[in-house]
Tab-separated table of C-alpha atoms and ligand atoms in Angstrom:
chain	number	residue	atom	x	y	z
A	7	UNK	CA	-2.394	-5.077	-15.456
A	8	UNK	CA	-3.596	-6.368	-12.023
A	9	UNK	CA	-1.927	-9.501	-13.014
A	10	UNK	CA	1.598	-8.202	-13.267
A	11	UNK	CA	3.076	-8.691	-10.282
A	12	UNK	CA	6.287	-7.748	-8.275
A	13	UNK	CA	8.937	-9.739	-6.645
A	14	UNK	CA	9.428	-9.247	-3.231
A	15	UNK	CA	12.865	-10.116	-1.185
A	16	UNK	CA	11.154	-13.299	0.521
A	17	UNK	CA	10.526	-15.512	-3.056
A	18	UNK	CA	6.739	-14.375	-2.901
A	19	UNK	CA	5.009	-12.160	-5.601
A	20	UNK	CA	2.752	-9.129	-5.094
A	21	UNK	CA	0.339	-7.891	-7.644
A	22	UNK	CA	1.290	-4.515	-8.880
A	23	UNK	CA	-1.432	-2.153	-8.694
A	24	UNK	CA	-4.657	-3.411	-5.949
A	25	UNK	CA	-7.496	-2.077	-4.298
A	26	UNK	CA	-7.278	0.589	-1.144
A	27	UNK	CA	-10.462	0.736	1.445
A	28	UNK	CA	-9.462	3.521	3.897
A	29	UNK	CA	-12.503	5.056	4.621
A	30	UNK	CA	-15.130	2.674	2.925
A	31	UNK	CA	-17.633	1.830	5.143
A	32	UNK	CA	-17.365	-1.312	6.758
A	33	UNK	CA	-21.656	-2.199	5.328
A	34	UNK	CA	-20.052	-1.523	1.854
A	35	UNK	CA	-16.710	-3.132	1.976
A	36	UNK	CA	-17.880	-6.397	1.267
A	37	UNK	CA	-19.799	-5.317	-2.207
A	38	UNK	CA	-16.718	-3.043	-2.805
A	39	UNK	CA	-14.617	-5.712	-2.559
A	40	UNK	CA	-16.051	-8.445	-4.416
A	41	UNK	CA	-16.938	-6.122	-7.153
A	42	UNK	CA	-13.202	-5.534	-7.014
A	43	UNK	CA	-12.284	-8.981	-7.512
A	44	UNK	CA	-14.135	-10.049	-10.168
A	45	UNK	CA	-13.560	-7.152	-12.348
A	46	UNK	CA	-9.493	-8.089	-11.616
A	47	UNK	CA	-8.023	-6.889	-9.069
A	48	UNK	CA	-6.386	-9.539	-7.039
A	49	UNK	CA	-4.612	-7.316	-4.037
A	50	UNK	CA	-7.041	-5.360	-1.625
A	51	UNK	CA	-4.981	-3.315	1.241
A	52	UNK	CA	-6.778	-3.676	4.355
A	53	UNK	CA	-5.880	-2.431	8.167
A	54	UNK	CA	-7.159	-2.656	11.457
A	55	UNK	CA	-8.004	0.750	11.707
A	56	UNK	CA	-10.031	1.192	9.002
A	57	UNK	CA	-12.645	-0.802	10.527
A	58	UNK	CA	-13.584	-2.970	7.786
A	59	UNK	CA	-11.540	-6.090	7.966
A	60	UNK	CA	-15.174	-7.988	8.441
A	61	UNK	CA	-16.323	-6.588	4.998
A	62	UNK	CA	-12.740	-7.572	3.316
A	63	UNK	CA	-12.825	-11.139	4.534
A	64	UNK	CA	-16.635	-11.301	3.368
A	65	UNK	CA	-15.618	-9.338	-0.054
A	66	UNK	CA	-12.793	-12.109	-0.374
A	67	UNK	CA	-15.852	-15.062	0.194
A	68	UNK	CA	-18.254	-13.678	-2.296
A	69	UNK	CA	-15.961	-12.992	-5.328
A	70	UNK	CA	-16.306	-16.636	-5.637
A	71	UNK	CA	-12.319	-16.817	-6.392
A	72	UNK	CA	-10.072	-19.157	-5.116
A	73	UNK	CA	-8.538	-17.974	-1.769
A	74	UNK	CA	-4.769	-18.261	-3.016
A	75	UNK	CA	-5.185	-16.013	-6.239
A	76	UNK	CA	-6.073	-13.329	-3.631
A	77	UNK	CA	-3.426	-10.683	-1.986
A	78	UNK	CA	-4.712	-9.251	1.385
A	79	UNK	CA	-2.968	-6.929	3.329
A	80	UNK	CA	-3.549	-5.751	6.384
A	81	UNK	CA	-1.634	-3.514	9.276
A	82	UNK	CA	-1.136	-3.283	13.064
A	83	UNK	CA	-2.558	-0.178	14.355
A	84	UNK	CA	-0.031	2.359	16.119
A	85	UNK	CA	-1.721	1.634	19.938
A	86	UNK	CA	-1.286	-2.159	19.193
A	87	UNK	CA	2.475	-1.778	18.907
A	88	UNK	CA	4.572	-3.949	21.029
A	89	UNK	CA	5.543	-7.636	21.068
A	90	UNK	CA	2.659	-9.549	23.247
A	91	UNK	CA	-0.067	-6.635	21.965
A	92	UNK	CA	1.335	-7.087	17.970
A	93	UNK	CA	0.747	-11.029	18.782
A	94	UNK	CA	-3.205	-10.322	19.668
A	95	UNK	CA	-3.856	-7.705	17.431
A	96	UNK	CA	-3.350	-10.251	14.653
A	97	UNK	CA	-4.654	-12.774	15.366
A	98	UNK	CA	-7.956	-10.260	16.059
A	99	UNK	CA	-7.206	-9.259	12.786
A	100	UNK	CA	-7.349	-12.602	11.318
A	101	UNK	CA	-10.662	-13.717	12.866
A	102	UNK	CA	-12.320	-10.386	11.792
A	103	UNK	CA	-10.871	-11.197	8.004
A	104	UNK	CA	-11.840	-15.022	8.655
A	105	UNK	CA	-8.609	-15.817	7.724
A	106	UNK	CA	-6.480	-18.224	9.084
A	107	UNK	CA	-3.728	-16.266	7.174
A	108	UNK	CA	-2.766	-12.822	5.290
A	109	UNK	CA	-0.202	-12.866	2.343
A	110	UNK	CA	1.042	-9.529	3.855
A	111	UNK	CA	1.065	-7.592	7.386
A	112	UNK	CA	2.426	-4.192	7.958
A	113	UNK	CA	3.793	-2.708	10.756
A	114	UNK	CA	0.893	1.097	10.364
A	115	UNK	CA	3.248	4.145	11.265
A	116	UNK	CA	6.661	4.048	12.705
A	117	UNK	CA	5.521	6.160	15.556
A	118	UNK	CA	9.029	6.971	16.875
A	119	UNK	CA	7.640	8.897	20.183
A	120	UNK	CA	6.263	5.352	21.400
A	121	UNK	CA	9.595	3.991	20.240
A	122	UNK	CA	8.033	0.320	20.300
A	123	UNK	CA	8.485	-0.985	16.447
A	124	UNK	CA	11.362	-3.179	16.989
A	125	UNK	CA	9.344	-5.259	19.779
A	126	UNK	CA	6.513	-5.241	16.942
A	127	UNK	CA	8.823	-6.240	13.936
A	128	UNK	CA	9.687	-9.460	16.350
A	129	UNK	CA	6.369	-9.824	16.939
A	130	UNK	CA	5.716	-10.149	12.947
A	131	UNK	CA	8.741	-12.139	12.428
A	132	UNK	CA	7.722	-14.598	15.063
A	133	UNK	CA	4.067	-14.835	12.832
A	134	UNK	CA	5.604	-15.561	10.070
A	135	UNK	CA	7.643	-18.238	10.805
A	136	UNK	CA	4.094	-19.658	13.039
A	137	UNK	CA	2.117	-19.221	8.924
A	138	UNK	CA	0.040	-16.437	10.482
A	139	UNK	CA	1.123	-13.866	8.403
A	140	UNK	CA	3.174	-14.976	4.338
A	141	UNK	CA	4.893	-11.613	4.433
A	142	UNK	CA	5.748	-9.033	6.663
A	143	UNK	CA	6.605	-5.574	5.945
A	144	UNK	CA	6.213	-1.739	6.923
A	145	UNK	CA	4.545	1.629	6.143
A	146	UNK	CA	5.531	4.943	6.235
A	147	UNK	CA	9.174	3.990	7.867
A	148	UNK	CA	12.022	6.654	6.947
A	149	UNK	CA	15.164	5.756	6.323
A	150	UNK	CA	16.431	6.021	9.828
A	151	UNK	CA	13.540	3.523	10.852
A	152	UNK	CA	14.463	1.364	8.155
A	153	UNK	CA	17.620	1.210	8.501
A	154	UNK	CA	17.309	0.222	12.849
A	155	UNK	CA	14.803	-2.221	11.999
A	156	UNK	CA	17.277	-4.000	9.909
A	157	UNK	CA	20.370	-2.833	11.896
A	158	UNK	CA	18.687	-4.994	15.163
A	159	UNK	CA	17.144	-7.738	13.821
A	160	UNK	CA	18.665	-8.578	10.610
A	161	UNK	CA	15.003	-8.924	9.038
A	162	UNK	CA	14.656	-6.941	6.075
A	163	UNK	CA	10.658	-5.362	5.376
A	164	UNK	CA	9.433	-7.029	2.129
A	165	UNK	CA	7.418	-3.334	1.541
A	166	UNK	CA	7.234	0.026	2.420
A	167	UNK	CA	3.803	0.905	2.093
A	168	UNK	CA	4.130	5.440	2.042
A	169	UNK	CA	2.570	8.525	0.707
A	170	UNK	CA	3.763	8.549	-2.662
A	171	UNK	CA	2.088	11.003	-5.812
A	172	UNK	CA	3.377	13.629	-8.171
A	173	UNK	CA	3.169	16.124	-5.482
A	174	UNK	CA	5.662	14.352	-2.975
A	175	UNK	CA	7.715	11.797	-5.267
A	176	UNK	CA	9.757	10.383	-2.792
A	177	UNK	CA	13.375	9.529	-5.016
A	178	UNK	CA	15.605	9.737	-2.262
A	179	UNK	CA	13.391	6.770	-0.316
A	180	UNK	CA	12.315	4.556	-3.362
A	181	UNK	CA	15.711	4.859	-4.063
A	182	UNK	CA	17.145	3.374	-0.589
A	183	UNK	CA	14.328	0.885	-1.066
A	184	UNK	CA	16.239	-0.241	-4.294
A	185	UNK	CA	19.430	-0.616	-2.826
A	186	UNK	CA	17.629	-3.081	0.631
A	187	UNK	CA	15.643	-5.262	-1.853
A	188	UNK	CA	12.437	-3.451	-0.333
A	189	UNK	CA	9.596	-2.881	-2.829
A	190	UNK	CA	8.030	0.475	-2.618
A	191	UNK	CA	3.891	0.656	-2.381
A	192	UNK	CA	2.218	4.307	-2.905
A	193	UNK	CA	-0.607	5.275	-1.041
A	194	UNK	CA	-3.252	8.542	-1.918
A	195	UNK	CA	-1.438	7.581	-5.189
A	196	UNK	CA	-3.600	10.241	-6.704
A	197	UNK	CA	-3.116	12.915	-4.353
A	198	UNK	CA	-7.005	13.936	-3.923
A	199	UNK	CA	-6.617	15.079	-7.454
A	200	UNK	CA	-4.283	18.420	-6.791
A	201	UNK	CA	-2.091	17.533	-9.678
A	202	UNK	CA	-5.261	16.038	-12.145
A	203	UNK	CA	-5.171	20.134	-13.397
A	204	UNK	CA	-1.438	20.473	-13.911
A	205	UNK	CA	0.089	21.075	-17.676
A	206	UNK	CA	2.186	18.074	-17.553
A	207	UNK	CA	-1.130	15.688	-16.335
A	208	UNK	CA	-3.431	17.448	-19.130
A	209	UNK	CA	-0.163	17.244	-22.207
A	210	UNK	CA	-0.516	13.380	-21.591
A	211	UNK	CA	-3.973	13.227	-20.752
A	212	UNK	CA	-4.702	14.947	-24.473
A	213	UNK	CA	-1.916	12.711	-26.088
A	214	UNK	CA	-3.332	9.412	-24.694
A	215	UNK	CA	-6.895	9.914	-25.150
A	216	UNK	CA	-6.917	8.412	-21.115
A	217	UNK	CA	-8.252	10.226	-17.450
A	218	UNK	CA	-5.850	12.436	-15.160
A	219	UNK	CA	-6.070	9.592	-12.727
A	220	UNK	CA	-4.901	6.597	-15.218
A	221	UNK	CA	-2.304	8.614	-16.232
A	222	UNK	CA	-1.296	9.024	-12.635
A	223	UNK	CA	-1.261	6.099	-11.730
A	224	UNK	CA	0.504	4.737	-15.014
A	225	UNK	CA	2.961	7.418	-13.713
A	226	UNK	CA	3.831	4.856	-10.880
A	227	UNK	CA	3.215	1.918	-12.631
A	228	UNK	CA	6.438	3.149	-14.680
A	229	UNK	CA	8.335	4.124	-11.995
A	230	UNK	CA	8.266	0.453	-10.829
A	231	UNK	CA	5.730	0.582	-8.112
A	232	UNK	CA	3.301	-0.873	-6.274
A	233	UNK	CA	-0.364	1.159	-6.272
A	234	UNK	CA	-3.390	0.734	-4.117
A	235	UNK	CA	-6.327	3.751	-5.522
A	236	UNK	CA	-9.950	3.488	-3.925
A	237	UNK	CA	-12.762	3.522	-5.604
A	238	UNK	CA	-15.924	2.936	-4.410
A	239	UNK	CA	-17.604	3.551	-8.103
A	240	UNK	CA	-17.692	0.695	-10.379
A	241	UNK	CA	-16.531	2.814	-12.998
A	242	UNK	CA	-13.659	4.162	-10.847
A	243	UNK	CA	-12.654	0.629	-10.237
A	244	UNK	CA	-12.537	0.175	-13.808
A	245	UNK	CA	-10.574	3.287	-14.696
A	246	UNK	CA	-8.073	2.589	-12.526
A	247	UNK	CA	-7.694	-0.888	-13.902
A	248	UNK	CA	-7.480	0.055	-17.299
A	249	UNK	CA	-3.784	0.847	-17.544
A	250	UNK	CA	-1.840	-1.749	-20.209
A	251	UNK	CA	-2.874	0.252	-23.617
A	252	UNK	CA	-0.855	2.991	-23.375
A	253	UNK	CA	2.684	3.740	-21.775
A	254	UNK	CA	3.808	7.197	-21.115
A	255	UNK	CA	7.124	8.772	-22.545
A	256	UNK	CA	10.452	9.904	-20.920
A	257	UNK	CA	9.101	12.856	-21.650
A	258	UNK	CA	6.365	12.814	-20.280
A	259	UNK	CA	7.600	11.333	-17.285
A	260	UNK	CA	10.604	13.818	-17.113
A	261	UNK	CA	7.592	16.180	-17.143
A	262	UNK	CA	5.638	14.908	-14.427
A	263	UNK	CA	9.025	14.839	-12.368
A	264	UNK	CA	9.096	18.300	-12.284
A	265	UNK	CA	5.523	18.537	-10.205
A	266	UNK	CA	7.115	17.348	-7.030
A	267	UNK	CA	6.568	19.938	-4.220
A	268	UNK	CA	7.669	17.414	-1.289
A	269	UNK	CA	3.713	17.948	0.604
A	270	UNK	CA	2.208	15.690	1.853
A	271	UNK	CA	-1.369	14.995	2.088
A	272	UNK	CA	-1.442	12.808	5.420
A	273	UNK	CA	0.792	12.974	8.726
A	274	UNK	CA	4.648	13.462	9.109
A	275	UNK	CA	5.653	9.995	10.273
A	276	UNK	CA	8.663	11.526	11.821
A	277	UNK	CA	5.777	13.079	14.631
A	278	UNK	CA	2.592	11.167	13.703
A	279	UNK	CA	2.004	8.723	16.678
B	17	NAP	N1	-0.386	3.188	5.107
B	17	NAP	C1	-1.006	4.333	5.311
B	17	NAP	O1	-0.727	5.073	6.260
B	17	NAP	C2	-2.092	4.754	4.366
B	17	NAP	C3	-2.607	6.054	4.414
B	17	NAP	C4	-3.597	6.404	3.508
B	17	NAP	C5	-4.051	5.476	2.581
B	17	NAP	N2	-3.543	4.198	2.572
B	17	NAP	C6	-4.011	3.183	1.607
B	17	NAP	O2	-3.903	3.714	0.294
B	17	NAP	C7	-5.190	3.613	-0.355
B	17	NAP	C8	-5.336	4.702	-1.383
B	17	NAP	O3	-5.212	5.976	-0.802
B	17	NAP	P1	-6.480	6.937	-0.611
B	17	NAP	O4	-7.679	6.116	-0.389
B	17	NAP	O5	-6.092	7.934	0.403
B	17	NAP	O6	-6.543	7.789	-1.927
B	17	NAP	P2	-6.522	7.614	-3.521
B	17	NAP	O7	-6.663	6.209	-3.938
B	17	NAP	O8	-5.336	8.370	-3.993
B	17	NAP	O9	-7.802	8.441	-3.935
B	17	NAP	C9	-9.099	8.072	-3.560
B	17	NAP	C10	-10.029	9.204	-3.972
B	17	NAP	O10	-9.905	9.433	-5.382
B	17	NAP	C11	-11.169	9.202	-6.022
B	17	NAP	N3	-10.904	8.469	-7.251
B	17	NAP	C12	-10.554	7.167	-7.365
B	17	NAP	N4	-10.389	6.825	-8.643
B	17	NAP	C13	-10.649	7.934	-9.372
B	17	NAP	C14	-10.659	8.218	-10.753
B	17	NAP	N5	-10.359	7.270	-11.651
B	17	NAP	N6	-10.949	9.497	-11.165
B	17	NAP	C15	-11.250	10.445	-10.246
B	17	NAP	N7	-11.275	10.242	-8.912
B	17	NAP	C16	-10.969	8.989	-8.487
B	17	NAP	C17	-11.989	8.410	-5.041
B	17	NAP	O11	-13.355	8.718	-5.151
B	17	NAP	P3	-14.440	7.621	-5.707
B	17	NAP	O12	-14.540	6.551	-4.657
B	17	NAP	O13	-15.659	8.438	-5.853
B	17	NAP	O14	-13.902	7.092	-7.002
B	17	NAP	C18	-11.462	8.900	-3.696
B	17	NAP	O15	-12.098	10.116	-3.333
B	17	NAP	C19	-6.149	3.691	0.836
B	17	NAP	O16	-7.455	3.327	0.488
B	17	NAP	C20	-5.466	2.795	1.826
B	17	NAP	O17	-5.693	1.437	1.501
B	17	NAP	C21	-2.567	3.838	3.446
């Protein structure tokens, strides 16, 4: 499963589902990580804020694997936005990592108030084309973000990296992503476990013999996303792995449609700054 991969708009690939550390701490990252690794995960979705970007780059050493079967991600932070700041707060980012490059780099949160992602996005575009950064991309834009972004500078986001789980499904914006050649990546994928409990969760959870959370998240393997769930158990890294013997039915997807609420769990990015 970690092996399938996605196509994004650039030519490069991006494993499908991958490892989330928000919120593991930075003296555990590294074991996290490399723990991670070698069990098969091959994408780990790192930022600046999270404050373990040290532990990720050491994670990334110890698995022993070679460097370019590895997918890191990592994001500029919301008081980092802006062209000259976006410029050092990568390459800080890169010497934390020990990197001298990240496959992907996301713009955090759109943070319209500040009104500064367009001088970022240049700031991204210009790493790229210096090898800093492989792929850039954004999280938590809405359309109207999206859609300036591309309007001004004619660069389109490989990603979207938002809050995406059976609670708050998101059609409307995966389905814009479809039609700009942007691929969609959920985060809280499992939605600190409010839907594990609902009817539709438990019908395929008793059909498939598999947890509430592997359902879940074979939920958005089959609506054609990327997924990033934490774990910080070794047997929560290897649930969430285990996805490729069983596929869910229209049914049963048509059934988990039904449990979207539109909540979120995290911050309104229309006000979140
Ligand atoms: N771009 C953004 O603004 C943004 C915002 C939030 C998150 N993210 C990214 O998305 C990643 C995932 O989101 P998240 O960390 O909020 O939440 P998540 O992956 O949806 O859920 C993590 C929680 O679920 C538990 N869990 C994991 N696997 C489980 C399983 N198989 N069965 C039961 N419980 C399980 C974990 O506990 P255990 O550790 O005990 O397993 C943890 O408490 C983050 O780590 C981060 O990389 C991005």
């Amino acid at each position: 499963m970690p092996t399938q991969r996605l196509r994004l708009n650039d030519g490069h690939m991006i494993p499908r589902l991958g490892l989330g550390i928000w919120q593991v701490p930075a003296e555990t990252t590294a074991g996290t990580v490399a723990t991670a690794l070698r069990m098969g995960y091959r994408l780990v979705d790192g930022a600046a804020i999270y404050g373990n970007e040290a532990g990720l780059g050491e994670g990334v050493r110890q698995s022993g694997l070679p460097r370019d079967e590895i997918f890191v991600t990592t994001k500029v932070w919301n008081d980092d936005q802006g062209y000259d700041t976006t410029l050092r707060a990568v390459e800080a980012s890169l010497a934390r990592l020990g990197m001298g490059q990240v496959e992907l780099c996301l713009i955090h949160w759109p943070c319209p108030a500040r009104d500064r992602y367009l001088d970022t996005w240049r700031a991204l575009i210009r790493l790229r084309e210096e090898g800093r950064v492989r792929s850039i991309g954004v999280s938590n834009f809405m359309a109207e973000h999206l859609e300036r972004l591309v309007g001004e500078t004619g660069v389109v986001p490989v990603l979207n990296q938002i809050e995406l789980n059976p609670r708050l499904q998101q059609a409307e914006l995966r389905a814009l992503h479809d039609r700009m050649g942007i691929v969609t990546q959920s985060w809280t994928p499992l939605g600190q476990g409010r839907s594990f409990d609902a009817a539709p969760i438990r019908e395929a959870v008793a059909r498939t013999g598999k947890s509430p959370a592997q359902v879940i998240l074979r939920w958005h393997l089959q609506l054609g996303v990327s997924v990033i769930p934490r774990s910080t158990r070794a047997a929560g890294l290897a649930e969430n792995l285990d996805l490729a013997d069983f596929t869910l039915t229209d049914a049963e997807m048509a059934a988990i449609a039904t449990l979207d609420e539109g909540l979120r769990c995290g911050p309104d990015p229309m006000t979140f700054a």
